CSV table of C-alpha atoms in Angstrom, one decimal:
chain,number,residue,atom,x,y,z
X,251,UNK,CA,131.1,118.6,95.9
X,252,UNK,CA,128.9,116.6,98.0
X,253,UNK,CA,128.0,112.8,97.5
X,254,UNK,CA,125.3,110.4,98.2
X,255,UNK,CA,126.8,107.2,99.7
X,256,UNK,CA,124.6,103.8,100.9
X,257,UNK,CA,125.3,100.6,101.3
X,258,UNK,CA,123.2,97.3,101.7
X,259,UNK,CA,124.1,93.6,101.6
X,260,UNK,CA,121.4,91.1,99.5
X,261,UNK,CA,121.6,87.7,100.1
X,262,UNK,CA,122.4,86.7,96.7
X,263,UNK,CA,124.8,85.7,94.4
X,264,UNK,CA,126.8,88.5,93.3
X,265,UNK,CA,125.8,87.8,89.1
X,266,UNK,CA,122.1,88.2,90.5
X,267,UNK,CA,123.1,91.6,92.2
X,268,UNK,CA,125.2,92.5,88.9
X,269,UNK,CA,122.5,91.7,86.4
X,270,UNK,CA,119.8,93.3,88.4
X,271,UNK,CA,122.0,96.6,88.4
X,272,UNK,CA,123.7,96.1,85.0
X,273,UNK,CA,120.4,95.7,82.3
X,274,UNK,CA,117.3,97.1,81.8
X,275,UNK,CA,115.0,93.9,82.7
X,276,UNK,CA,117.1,94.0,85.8
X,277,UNK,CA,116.5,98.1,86.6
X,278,UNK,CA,112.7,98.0,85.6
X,279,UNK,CA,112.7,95.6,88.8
X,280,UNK,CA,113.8,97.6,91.9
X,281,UNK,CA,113.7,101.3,90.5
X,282,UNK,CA,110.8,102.1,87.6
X,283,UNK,CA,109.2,99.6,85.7
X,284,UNK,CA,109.3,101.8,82.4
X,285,UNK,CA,112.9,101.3,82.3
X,286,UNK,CA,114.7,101.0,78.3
X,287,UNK,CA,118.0,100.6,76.4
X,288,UNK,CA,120.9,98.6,76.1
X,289,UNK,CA,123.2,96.8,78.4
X,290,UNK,CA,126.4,97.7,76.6
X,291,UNK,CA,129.2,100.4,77.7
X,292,UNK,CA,127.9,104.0,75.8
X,293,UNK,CA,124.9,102.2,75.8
X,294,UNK,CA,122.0,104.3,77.6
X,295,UNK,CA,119.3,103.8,79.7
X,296,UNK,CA,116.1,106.0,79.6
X,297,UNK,CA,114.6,105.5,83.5
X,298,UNK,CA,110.8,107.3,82.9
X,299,UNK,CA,108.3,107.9,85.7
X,300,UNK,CA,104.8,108.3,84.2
X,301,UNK,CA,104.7,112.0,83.5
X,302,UNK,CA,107.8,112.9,84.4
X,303,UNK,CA,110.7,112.8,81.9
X,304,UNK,CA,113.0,110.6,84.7
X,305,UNK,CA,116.3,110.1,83.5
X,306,UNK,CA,119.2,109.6,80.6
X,307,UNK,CA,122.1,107.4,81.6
X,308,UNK,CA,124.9,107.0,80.1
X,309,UNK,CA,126.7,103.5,80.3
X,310,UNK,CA,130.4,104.2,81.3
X,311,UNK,CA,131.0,100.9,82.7
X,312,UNK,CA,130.0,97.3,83.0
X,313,UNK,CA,132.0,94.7,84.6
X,314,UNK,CA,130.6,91.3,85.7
X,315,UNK,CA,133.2,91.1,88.7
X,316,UNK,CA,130.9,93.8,90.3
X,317,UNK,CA,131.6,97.2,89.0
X,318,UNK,CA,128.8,99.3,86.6
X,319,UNK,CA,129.1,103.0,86.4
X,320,UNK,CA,126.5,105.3,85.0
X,321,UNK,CA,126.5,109.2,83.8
X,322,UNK,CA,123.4,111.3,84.1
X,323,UNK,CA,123.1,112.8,80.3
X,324,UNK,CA,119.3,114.1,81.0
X,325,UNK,CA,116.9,115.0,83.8
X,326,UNK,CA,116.8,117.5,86.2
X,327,UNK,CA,119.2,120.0,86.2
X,328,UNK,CA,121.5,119.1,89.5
X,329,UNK,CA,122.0,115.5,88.3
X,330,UNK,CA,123.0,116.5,84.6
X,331,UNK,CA,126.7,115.4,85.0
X,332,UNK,CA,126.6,113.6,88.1
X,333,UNK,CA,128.0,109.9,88.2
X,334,UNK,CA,126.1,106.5,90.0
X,335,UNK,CA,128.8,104.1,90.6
X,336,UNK,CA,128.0,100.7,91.8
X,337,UNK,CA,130.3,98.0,93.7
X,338,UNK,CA,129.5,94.0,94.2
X,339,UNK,CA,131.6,92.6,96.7
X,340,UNK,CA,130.8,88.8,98.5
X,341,UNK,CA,130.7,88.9,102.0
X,342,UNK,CA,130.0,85.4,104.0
X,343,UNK,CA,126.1,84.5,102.4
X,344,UNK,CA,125.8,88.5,101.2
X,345,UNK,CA,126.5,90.4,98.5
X,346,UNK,CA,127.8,94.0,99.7
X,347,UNK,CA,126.7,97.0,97.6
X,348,UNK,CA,128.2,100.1,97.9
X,349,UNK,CA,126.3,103.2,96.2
X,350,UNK,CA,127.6,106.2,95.2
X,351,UNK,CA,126.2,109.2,93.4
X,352,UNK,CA,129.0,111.7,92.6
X,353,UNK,CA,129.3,115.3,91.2
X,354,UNK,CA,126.7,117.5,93.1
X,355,UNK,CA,127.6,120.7,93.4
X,356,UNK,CA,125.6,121.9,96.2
X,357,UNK,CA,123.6,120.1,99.0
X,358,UNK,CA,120.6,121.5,97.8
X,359,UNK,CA,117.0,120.3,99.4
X,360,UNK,CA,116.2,118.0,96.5
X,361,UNK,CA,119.9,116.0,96.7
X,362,UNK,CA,118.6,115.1,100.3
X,363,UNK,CA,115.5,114.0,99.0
X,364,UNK,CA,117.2,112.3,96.5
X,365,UNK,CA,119.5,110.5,98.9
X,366,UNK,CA,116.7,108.8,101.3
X,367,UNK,CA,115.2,107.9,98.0
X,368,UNK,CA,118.1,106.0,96.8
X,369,UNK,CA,118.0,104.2,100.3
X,370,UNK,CA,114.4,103.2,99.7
X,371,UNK,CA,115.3,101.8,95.7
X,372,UNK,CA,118.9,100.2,97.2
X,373,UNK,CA,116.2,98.3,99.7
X,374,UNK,CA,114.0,97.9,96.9
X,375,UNK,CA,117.1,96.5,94.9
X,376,UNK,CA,117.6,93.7,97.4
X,377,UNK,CA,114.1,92.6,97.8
X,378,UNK,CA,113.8,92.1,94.4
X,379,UNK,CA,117.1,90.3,93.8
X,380,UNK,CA,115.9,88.5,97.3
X,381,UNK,CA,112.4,87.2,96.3
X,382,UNK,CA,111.3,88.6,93.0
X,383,UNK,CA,109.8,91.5,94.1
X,384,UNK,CA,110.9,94.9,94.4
X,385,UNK,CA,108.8,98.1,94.9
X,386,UNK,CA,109.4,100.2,91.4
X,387,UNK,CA,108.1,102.8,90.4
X,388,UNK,CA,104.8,103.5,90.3
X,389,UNK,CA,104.8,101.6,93.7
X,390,UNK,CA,107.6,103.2,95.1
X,391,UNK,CA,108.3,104.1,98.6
X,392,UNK,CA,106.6,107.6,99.3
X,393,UNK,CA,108.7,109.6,101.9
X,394,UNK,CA,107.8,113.0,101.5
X,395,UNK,CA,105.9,116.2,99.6
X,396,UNK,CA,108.5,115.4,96.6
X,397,UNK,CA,107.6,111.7,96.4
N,144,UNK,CA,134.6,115.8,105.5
N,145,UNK,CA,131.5,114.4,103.8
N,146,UNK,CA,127.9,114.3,105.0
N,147,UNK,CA,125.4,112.4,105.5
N,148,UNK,CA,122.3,114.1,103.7
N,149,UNK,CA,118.4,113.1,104.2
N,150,UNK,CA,115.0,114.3,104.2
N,151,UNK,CA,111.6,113.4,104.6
N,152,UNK,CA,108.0,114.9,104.6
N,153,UNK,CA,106.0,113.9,107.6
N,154,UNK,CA,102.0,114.6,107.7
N,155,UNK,CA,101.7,116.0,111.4
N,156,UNK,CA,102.2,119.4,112.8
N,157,UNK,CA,105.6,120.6,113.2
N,158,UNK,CA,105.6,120.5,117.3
N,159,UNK,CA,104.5,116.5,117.0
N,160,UNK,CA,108.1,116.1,115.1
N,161,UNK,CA,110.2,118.2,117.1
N,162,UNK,CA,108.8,116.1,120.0
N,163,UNK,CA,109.7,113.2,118.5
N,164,UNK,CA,113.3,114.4,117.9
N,165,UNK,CA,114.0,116.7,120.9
N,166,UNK,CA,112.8,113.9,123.9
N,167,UNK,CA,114.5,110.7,124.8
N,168,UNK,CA,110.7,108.9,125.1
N,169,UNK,CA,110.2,110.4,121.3
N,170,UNK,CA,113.8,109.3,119.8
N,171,UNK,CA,113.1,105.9,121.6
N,172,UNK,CA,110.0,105.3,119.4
N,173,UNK,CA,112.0,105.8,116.5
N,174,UNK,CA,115.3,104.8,116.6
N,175,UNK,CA,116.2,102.2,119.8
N,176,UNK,CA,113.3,101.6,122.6
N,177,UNK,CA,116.3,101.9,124.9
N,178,UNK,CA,116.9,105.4,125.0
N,179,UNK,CA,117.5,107.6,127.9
N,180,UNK,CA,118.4,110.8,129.1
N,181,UNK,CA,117.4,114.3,130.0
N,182,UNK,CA,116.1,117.0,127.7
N,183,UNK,CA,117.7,120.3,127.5
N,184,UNK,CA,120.8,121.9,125.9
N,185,UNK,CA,124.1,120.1,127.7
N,186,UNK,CA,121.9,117.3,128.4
N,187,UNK,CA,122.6,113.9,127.5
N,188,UNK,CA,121.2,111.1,125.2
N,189,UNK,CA,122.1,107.5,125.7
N,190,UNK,CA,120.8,105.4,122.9
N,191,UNK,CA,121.8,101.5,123.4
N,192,UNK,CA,121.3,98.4,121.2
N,193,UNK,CA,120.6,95.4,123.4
N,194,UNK,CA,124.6,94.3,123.9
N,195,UNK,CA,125.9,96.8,121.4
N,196,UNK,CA,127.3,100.4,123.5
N,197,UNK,CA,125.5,102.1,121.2
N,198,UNK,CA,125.9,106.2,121.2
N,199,UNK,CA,126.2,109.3,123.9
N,200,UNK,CA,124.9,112.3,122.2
N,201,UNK,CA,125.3,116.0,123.7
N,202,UNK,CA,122.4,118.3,123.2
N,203,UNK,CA,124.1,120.9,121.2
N,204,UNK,CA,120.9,122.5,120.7
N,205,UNK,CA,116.7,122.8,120.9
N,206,UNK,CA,115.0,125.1,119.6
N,207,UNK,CA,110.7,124.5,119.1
N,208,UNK,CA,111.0,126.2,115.9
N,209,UNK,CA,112.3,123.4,114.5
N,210,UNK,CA,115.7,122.7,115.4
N,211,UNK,CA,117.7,120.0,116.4
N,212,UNK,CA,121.7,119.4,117.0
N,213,UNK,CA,123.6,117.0,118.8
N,214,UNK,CA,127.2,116.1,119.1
N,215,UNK,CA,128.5,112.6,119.5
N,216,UNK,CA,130.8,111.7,122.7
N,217,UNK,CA,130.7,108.4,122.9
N,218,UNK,CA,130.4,105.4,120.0
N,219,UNK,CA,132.1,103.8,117.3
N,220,UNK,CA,135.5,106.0,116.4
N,221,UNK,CA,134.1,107.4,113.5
N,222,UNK,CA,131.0,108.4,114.9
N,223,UNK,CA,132.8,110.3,118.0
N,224,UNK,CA,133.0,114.2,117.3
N,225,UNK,CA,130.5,114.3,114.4
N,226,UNK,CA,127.3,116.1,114.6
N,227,UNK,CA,123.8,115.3,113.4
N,228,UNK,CA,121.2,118.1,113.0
N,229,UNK,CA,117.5,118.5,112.5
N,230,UNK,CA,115.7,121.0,110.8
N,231,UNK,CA,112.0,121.1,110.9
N,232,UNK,CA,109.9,123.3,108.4
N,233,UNK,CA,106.3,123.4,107.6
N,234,UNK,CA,105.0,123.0,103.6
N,235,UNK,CA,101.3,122.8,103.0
N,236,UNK,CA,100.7,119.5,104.8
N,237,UNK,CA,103.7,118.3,105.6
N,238,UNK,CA,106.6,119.3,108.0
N,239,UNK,CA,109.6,118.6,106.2
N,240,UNK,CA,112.4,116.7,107.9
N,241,UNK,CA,115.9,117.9,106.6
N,242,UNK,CA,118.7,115.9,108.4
N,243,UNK,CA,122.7,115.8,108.1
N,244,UNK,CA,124.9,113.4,109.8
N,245,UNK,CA,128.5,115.8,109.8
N,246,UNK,CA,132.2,115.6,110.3
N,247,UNK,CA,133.1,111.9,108.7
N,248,UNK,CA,136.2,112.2,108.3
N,249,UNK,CA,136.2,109.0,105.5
N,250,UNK,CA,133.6,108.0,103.6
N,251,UNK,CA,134.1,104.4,104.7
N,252,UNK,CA,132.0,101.3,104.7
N,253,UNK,CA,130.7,102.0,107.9
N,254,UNK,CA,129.9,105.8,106.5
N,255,UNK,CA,127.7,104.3,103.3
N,256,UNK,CA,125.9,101.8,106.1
N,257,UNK,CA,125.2,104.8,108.3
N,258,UNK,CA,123.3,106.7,105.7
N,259,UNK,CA,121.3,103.5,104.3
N,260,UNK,CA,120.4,102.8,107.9
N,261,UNK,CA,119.4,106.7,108.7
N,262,UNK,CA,117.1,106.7,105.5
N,263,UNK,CA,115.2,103.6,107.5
N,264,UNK,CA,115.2,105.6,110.7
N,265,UNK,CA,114.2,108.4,109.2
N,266,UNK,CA,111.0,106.5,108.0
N,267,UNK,CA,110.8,105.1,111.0
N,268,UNK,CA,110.4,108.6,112.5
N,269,UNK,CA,107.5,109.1,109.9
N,270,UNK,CA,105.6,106.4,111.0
N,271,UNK,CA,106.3,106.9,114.4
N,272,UNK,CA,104.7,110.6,114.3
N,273,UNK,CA,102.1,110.1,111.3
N,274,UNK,CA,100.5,106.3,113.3
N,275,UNK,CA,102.5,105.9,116.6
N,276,UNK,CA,104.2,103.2,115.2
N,277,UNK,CA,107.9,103.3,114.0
N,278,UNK,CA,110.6,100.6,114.1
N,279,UNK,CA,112.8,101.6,116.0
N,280,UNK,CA,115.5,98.7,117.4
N,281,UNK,CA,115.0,95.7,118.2
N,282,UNK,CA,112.7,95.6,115.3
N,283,UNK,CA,114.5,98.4,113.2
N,284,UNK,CA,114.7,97.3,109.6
N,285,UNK,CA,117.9,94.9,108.4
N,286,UNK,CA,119.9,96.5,105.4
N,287,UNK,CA,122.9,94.3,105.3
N,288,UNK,CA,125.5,92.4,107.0
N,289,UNK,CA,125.6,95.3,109.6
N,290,UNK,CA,122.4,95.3,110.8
């Protein structure tokens, strides 16, 4: 088992950091803008890129002190089961985030894509809670031949 | 143990990346304008951020096919022992950067800023190769609290 782990501070309230992370308005911000469902725990959340089918979530948790936990129920193949965990903390004039994406079961090419993408949405993330603008997807970051 | 996991797709030949990654005048377009050293397997990297001691790497390994490894001696605690490797491989018309960062012994705070701040290196390796123009510090990118 191998995890993706980040961590960026945004200089922010922590509620702006927590609804930005915790609804659907908030995700169609900082990751893809044809982002759906409902903010509630078993809720999902369908994350679509154009063509591409994107990704089911699963809601397991959704606490306002700074904790929201999601379950990958569809998408590719190696994240089918595999758990994104988010924690708000206050630091000084940031709030911390500490990423996590749990549950791979092999450190496969496309989960190290996958974790410099994650950097480039978590920066995403906090220039959207920052000033109103993130880079979603379609404009997303390119970093490599897998997008 | 866990890893630090990245990879990115750079639009240059193969040879332009490995210099980039295998010479103290490439890494210091990249990751810290003040980066020094000598070239060859046993040879040492010193890479320095202004007032901060920054890190002593050991050239583990150099090989023009595409590979990369060092071992830290000298840093923060966590960093001393670990390894980060480089593995270079040519797809259609990118070379494909696959990284790891190995031998945390904790996935810490420090361990989730490492990886967020790798992913910007990383990029900043891209740009440095793809334009001649990366970020590396001073001017690297700010992710937090930590720099």
């Amino acid at each position: 088992m191998v995890d993706i782990l980040h961590r960026v501070g945004v200089v922010a309230p922590l509620d702006d950091v927590y609804q930005a992370v915790a609804s659907p308005e908030g995700v169609a911000g900082w990751w893809s803008v044809d982002t759906t469902g409902k903010s509630e725990v078993g809720g999902r959340l369908a994350v679509r890129f154009g063509d591409d089918p994107g990704f089911d979530l699963e809601i397991l948790e959704l606490d306002p002190a700074g904790r929201v936990r999601w379950r990958v129920t569809d998408g590719p193949t190696e994240w089918i089961g595999t758990e994104i965990g988010w924690r708000l903390d206050r630091r000084g004039e940031f709030t911390i985030v500490q990423f996590s994406h749990e549950g791979w079961r092999e450190p496969t090419e496309l989960m190290h894509q996958c974790s410099t993408k994650w950097a480039t949405f978590l920066l995403s993330l906090k220039a959207f809670v920052e000033t109103g603008h993130g880079q979603p997807a379609p404009d997303d970051v390119q970093i490599s031949d897998g997008h």
